[in-house]
PDB file of C-alpha atoms in Angstrom:
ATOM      1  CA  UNK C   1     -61.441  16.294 -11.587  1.00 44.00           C
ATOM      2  CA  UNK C   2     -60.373  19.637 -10.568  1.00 49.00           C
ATOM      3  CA  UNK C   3     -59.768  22.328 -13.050  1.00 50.00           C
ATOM      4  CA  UNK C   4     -56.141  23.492 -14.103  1.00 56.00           C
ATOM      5  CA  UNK C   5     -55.858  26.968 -14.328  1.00 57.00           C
ATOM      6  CA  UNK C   6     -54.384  27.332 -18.043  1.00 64.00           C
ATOM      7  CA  UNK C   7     -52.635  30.203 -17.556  1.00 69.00           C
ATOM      8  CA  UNK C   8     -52.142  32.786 -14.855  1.00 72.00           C
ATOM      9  CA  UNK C   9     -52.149  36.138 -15.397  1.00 74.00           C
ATOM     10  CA  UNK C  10     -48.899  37.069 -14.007  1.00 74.00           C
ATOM     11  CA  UNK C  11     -46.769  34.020 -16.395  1.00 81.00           C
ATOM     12  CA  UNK C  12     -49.296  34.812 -18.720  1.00 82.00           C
ATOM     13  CA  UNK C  13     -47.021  37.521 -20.889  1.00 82.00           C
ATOM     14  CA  UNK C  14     -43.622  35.060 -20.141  1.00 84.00           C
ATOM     15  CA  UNK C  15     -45.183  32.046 -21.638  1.00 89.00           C
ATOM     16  CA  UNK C  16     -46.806  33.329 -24.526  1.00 89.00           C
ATOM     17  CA  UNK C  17     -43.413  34.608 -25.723  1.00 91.00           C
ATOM     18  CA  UNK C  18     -41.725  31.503 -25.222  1.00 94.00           C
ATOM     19  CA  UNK C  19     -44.419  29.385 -27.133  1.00 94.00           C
ATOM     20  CA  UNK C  20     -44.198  31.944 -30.130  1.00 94.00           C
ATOM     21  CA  UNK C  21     -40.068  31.611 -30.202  1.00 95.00           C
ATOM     22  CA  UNK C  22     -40.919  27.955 -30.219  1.00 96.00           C
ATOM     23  CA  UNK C  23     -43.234  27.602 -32.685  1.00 96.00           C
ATOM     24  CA  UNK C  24     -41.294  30.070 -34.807  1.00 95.00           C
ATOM     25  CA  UNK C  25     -38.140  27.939 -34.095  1.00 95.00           C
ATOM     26  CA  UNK C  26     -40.299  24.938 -34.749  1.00 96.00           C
ATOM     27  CA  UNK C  27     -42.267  25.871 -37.524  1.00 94.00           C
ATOM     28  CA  UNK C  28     -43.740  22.617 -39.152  1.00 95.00           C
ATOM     29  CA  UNK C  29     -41.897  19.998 -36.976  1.00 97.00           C
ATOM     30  CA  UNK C  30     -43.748  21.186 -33.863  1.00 98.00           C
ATOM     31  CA  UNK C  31     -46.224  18.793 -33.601  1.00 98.00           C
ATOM     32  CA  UNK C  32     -47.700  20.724 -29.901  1.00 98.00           C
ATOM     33  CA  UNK C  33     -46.381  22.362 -26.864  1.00 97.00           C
ATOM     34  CA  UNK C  34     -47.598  22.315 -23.307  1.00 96.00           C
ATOM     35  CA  UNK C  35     -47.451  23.946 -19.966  1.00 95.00           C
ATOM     36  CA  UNK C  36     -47.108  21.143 -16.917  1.00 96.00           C
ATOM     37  CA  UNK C  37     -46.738  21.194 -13.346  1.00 93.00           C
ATOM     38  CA  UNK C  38     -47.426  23.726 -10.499  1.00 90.00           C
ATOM     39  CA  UNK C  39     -47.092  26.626 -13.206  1.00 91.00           C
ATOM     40  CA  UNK C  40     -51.095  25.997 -14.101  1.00 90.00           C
ATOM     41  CA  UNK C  41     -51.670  24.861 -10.360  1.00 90.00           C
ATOM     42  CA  UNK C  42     -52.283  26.860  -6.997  1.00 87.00           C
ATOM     43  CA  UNK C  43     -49.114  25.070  -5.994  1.00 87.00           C
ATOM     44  CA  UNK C  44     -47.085  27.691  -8.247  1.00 86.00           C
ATOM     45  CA  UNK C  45     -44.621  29.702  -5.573  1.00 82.00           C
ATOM     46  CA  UNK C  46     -43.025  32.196  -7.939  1.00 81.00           C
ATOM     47  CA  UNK C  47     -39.682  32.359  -5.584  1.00 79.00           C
ATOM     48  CA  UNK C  48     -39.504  28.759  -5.954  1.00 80.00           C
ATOM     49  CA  UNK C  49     -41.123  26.824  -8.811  1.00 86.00           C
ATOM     50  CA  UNK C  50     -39.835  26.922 -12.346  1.00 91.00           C
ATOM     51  CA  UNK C  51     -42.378  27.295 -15.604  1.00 93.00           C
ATOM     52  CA  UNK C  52     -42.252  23.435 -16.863  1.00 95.00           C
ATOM     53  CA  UNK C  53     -43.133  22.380 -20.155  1.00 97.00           C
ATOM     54  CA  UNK C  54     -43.286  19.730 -22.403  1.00 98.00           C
ATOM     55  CA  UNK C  55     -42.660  20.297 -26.231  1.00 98.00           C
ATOM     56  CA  UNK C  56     -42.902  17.141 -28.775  1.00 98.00           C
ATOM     57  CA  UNK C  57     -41.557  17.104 -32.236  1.00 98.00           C
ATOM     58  CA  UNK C  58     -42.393  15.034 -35.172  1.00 98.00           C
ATOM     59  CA  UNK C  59     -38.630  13.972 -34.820  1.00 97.00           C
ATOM     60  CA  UNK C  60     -35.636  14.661 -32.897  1.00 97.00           C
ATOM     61  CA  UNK C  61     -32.582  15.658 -34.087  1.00 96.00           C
ATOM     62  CA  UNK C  62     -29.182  16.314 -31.882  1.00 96.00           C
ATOM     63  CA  UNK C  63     -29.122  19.981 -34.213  1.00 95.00           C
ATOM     64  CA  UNK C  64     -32.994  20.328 -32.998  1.00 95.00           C
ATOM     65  CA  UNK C  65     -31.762  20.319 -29.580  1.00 95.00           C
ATOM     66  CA  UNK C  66     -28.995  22.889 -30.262  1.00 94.00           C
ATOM     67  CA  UNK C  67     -31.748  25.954 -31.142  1.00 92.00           C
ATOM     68  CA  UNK C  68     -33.083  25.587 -27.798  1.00 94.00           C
ATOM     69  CA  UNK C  69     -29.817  27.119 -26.183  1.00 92.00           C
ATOM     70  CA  UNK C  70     -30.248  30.538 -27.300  1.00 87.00           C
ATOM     71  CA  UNK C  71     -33.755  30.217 -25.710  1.00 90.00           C
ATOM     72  CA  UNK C  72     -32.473  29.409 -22.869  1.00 88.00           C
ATOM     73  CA  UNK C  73     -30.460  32.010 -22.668  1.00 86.00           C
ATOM     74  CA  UNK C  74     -33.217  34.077 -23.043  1.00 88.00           C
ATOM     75  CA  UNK C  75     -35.791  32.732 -20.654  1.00 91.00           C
ATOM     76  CA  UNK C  76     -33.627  30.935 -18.089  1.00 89.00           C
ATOM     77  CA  UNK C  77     -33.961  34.408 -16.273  1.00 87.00           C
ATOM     78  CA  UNK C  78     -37.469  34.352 -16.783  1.00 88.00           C
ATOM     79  CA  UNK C  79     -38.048  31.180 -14.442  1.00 91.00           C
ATOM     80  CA  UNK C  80     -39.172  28.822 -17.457  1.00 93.00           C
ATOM     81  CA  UNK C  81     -36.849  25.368 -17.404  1.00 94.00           C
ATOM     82  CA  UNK C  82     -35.649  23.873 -20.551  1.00 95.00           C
ATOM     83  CA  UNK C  83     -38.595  22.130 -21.795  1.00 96.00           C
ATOM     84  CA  UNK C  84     -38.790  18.062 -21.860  1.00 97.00           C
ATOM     85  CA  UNK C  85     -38.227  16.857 -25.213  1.00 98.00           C
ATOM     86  CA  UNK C  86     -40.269  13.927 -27.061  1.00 98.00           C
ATOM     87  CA  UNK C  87     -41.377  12.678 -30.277  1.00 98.00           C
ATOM     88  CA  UNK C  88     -45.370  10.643 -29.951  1.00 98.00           C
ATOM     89  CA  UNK C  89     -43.579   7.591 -30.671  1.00 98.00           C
ATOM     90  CA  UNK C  90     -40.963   8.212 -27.615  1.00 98.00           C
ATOM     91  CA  UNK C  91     -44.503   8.626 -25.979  1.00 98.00           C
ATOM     92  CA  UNK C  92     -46.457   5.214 -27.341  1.00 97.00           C
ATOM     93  CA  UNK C  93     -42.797   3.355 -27.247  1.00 98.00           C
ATOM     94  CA  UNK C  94     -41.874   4.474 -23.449  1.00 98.00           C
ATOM     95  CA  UNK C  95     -45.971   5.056 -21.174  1.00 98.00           C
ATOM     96  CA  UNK C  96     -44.949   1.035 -20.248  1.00 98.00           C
ATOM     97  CA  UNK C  97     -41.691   2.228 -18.790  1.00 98.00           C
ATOM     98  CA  UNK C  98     -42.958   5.662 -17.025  1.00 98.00           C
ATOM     99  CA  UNK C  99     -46.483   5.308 -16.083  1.00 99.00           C
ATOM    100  CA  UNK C 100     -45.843   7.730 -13.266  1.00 98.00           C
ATOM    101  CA  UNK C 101     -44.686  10.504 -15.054  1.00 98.00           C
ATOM    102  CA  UNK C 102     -47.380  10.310 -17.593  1.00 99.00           C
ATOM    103  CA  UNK C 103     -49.832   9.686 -15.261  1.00 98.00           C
ATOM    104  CA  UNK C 104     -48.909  13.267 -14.075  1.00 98.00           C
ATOM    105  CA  UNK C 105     -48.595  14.578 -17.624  1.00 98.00           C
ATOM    106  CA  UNK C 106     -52.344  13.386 -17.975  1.00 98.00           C
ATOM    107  CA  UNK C 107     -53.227  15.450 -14.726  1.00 97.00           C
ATOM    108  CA  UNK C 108     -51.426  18.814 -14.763  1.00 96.00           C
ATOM    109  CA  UNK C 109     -51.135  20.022 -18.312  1.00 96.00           C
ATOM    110  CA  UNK C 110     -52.488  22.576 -20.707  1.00 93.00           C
ATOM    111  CA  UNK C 111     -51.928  22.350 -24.558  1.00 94.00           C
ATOM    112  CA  UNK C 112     -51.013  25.294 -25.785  1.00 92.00           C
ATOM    113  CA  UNK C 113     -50.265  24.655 -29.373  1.00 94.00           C
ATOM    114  CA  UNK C 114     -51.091  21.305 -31.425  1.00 96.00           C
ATOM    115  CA  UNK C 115     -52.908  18.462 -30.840  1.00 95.00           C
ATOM    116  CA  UNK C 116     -53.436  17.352 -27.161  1.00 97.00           C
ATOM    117  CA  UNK C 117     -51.963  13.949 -26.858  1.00 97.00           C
ATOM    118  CA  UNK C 118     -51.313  13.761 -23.105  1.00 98.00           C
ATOM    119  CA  UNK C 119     -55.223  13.788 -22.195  1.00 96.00           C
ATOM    120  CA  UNK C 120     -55.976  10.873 -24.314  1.00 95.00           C
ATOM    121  CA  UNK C 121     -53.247   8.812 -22.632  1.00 98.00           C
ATOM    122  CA  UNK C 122     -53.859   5.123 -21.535  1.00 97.00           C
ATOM    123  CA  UNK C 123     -51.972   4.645 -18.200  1.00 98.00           C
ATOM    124  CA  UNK C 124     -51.978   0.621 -18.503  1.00 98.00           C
ATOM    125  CA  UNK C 125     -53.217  -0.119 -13.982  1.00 97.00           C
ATOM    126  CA  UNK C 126     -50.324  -3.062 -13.970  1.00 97.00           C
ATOM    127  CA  UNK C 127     -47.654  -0.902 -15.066  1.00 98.00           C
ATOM    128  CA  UNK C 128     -48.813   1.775 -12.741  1.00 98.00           C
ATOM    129  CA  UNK C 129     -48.705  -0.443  -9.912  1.00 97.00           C
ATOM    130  CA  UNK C 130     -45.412  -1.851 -10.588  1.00 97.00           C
ATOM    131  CA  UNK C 131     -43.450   1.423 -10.822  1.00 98.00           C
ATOM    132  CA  UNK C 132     -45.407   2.527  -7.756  1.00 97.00           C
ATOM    133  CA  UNK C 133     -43.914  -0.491  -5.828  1.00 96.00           C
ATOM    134  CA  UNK C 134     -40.566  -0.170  -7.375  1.00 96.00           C
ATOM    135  CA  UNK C 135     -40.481   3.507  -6.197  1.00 96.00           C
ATOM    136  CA  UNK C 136     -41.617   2.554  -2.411  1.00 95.00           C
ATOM    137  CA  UNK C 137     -39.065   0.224  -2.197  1.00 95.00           C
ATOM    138  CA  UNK C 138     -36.408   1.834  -3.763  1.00 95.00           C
ATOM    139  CA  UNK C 139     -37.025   4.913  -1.351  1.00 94.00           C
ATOM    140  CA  UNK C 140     -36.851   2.660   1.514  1.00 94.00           C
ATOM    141  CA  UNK C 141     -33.914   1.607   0.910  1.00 95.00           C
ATOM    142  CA  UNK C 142     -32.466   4.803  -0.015  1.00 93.00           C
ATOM    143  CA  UNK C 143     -33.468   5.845   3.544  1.00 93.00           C
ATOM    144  CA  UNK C 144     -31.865   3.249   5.094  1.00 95.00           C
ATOM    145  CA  UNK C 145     -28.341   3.961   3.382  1.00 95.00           C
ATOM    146  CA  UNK C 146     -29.039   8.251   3.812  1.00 92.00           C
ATOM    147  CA  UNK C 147     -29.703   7.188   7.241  1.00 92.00           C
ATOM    148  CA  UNK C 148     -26.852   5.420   7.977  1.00 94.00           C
ATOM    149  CA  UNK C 149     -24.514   8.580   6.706  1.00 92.00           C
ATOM    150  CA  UNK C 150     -25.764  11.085   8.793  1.00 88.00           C
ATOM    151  CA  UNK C 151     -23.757   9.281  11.313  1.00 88.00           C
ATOM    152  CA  UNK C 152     -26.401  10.582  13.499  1.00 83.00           C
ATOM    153  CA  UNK C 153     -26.015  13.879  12.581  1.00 86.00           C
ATOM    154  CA  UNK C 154     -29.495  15.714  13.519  1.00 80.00           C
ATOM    155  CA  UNK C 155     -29.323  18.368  11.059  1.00 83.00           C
ATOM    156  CA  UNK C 156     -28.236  16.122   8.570  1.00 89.00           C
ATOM    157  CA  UNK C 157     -31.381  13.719   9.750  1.00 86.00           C
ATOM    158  CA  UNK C 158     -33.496  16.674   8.257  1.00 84.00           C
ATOM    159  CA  UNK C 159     -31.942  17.836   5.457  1.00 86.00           C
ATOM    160  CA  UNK C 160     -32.520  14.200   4.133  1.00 88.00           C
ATOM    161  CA  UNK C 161     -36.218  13.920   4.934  1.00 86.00           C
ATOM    162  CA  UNK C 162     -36.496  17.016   3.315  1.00 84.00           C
ATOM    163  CA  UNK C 163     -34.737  15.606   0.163  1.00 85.00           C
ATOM    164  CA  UNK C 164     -36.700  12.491   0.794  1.00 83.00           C
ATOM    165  CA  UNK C 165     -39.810  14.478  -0.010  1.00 83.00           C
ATOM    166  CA  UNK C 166     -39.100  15.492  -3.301  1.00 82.00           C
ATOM    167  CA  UNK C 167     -41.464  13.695  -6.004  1.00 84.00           C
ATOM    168  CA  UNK C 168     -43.395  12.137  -3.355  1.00 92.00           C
ATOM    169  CA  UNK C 169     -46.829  13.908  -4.758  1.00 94.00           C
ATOM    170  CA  UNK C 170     -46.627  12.610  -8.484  1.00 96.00           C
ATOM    171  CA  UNK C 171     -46.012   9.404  -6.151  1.00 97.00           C
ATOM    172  CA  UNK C 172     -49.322   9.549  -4.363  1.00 96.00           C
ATOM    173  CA  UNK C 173     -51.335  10.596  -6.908  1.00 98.00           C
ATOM    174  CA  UNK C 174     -50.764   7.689  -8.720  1.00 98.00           C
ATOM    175  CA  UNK C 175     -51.175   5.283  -5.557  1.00 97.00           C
ATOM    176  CA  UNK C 176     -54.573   7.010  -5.081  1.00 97.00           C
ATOM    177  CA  UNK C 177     -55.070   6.706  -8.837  1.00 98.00           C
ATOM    178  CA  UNK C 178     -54.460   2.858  -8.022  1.00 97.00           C
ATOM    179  CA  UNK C 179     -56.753   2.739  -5.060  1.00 96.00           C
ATOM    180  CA  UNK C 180     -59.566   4.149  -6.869  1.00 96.00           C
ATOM    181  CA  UNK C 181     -59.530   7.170  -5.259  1.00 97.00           C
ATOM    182  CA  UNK C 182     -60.263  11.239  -6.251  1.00 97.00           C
ATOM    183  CA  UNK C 183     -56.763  12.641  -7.416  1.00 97.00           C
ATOM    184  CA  UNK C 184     -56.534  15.976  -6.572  1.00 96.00           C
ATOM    185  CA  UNK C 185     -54.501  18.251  -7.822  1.00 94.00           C
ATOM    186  CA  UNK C 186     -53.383  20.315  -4.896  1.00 92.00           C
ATOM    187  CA  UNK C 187     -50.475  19.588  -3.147  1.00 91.00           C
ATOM    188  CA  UNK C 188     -51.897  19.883   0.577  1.00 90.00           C
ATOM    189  CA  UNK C 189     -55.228  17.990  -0.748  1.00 93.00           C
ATOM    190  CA  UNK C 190     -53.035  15.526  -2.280  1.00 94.00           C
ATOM    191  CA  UNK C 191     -51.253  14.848   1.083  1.00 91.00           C
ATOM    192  CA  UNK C 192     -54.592  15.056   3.053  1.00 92.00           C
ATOM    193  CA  UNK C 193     -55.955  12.263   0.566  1.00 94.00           C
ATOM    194  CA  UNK C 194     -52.865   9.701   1.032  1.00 92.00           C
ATOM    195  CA  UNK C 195     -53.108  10.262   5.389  1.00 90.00           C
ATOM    196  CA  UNK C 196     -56.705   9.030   5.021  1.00 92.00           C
ATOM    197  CA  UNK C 197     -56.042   6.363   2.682  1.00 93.00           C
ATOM    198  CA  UNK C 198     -53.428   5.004   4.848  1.00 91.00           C
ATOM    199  CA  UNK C 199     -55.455   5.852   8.018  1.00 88.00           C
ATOM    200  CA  UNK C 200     -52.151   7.268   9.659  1.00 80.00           C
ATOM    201  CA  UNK C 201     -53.355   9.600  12.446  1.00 72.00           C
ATOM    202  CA  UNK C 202     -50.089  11.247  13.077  1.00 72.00           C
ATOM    203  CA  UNK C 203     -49.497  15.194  11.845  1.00 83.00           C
ATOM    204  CA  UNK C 204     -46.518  13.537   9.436  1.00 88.00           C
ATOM    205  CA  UNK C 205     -48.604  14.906   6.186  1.00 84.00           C
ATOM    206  CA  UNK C 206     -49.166  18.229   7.372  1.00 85.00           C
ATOM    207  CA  UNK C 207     -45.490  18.393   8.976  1.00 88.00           C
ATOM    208  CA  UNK C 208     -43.445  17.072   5.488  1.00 86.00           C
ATOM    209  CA  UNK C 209     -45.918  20.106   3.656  1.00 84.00           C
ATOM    210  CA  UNK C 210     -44.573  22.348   5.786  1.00 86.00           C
ATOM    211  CA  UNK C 211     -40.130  21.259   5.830  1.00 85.00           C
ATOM    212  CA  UNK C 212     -40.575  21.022   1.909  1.00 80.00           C
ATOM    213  CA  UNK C 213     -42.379  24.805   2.146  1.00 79.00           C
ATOM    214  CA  UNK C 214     -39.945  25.939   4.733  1.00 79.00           C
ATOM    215  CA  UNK C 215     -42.154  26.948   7.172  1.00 85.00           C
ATOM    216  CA  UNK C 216     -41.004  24.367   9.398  1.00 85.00           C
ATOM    217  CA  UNK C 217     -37.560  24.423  11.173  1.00 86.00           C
ATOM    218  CA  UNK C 218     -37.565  21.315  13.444  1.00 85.00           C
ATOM    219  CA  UNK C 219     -35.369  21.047  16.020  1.00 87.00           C
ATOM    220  CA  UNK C 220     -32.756  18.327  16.109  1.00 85.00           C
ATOM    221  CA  UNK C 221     -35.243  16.119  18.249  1.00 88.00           C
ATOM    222  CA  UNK C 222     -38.127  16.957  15.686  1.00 88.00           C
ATOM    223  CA  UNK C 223     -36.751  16.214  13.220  1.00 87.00           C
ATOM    224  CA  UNK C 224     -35.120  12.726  14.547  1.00 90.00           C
ATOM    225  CA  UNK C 225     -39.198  11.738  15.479  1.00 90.00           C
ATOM    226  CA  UNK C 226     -40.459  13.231  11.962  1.00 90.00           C
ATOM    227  CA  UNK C 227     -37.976  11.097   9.875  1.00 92.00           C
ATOM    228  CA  UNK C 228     -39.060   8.257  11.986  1.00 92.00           C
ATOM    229  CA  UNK C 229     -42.295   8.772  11.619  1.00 92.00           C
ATOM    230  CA  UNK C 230     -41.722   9.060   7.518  1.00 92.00           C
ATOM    231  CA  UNK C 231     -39.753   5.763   7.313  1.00 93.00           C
ATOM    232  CA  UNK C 232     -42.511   3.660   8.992  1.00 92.00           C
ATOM    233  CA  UNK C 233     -45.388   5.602   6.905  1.00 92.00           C
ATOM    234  CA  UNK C 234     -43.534   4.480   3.565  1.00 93.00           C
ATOM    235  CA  UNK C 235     -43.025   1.207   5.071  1.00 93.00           C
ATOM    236  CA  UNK C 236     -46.691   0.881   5.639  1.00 92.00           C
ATOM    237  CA  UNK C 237     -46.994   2.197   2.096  1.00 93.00           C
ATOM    238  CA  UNK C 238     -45.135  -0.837   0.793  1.00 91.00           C
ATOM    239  CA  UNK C 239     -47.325  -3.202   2.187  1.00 90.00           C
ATOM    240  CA  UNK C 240     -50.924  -1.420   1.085  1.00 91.00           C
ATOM    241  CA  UNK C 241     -49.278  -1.124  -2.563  1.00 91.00           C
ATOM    242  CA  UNK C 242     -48.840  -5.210  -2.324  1.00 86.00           C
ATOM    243  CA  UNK C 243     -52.300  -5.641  -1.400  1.00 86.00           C
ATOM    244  CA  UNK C 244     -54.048  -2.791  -4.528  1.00 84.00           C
TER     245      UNK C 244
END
């Protein structure tokens, strides 16, 4: 598996601070706290990407919640997200329900403080696969509806593929988790990985990098044949998910 960069120096100094607020806020009901995401990946675009993390309590309590505010006060600024909140028996009562997410957790984290629960996670394949299918067809269908209200609309035809794209690499990773695959952690390799596996030989991968980047600017008839294109790869991704 490829190595996540723990920390890098430039969100070195901003992350350190926030982990010390929170484990001073914290004190003994911190049980750890973790970096995830494209902060510890080479996917991390600084006028774009937020500083994710994940912190986990022995127990939650609505007043716990209430000290983060004046943290986020402080670091919303700063490009660091209100972190995700758990207890580890939210985690062992709730890995059934979201194998995707903590699939990703597994991947692209660094523990900071505490024991490291996320590496030792059992993703449970059948659960995996299920929420995998569930997402492919529920983004089909969401296309379908989107599509319908554009009304035709070219522009709007792209700014909905390029909302379409959102969470579609936590998405892949898994269904190359599935197919017994390497899961890389790289956005572009991640995209790469999913054209083979689906032996599509269009530029679609390389094109949706690019719109969700913004280095792409299709023109109305571009962007008409790239959504196309899209709908009938996640089609075909409905039907290989059936068959894993």
């Amino acid at each position: 598996m490829e190595e996540i960069n723990p920390l890098r120096a430039d969100l070195a100094l901003k992350v350190s601070q926030f982990a010390t607020d929170i484990k001073t806020l914290y004190d003994e009901k911190l049980h750890s706290f973790y970096i995830t995401g494209s902060a510890i990946t080479d996917d991390y675009n600084e006028k774009v990407s937020d500083i994710n993390t994940l912190l986990i309590l022995k127990e939650i309590q609505l007043s716990d919640l209430e000290l983060l505010w004046n943290l986020g006060k402080k670091y919303r600024k700063k490009g660091i997200s209100a972190p995700i909140c758990m207890t580890p028996q939210y985690i062992s009562d709730s890995i059934d329900v979201f194998p995707i997410e903590f699939h990703e957790f597994k991947l692209i984290h660094y523990c900071i403080y505490g024991e490291d629960l996320l590496s030792n996670l059992e993703i449970n394949r059948e659960h995996l696969r299920l929420q995998c299918e569930r997402e492919i067809k529920t983004r089909l269908i969401n296309l379908r509806q989107s599509f319908l209200s554009t009304l035709g609309e070219g522009k709007e035809i792209t700014r909905l593929l390029n909302q379409s794209v959102n969470g579609t690499a936590p998405l892949f990773r898994a269904i190359l988790r599935l197919a017994n695959l390497p899961v890389p952690i790289k956005k572009p390799e991640v995209f790469t990985s999913m054209q083979g596996y689906m032996n599509y030989r269009s530029d679609l991968f390389a094109n949706l990098l690019l719109l969700k980047e913004g280095r792409l600017k299709p023109s109305i008839q571009e962007g008409m044949r790239l959504f196309k294109d899209y709908y009938r790869a996640i089609e075909r991704l409905g039907s290989l998910i059936n068959s894993i």
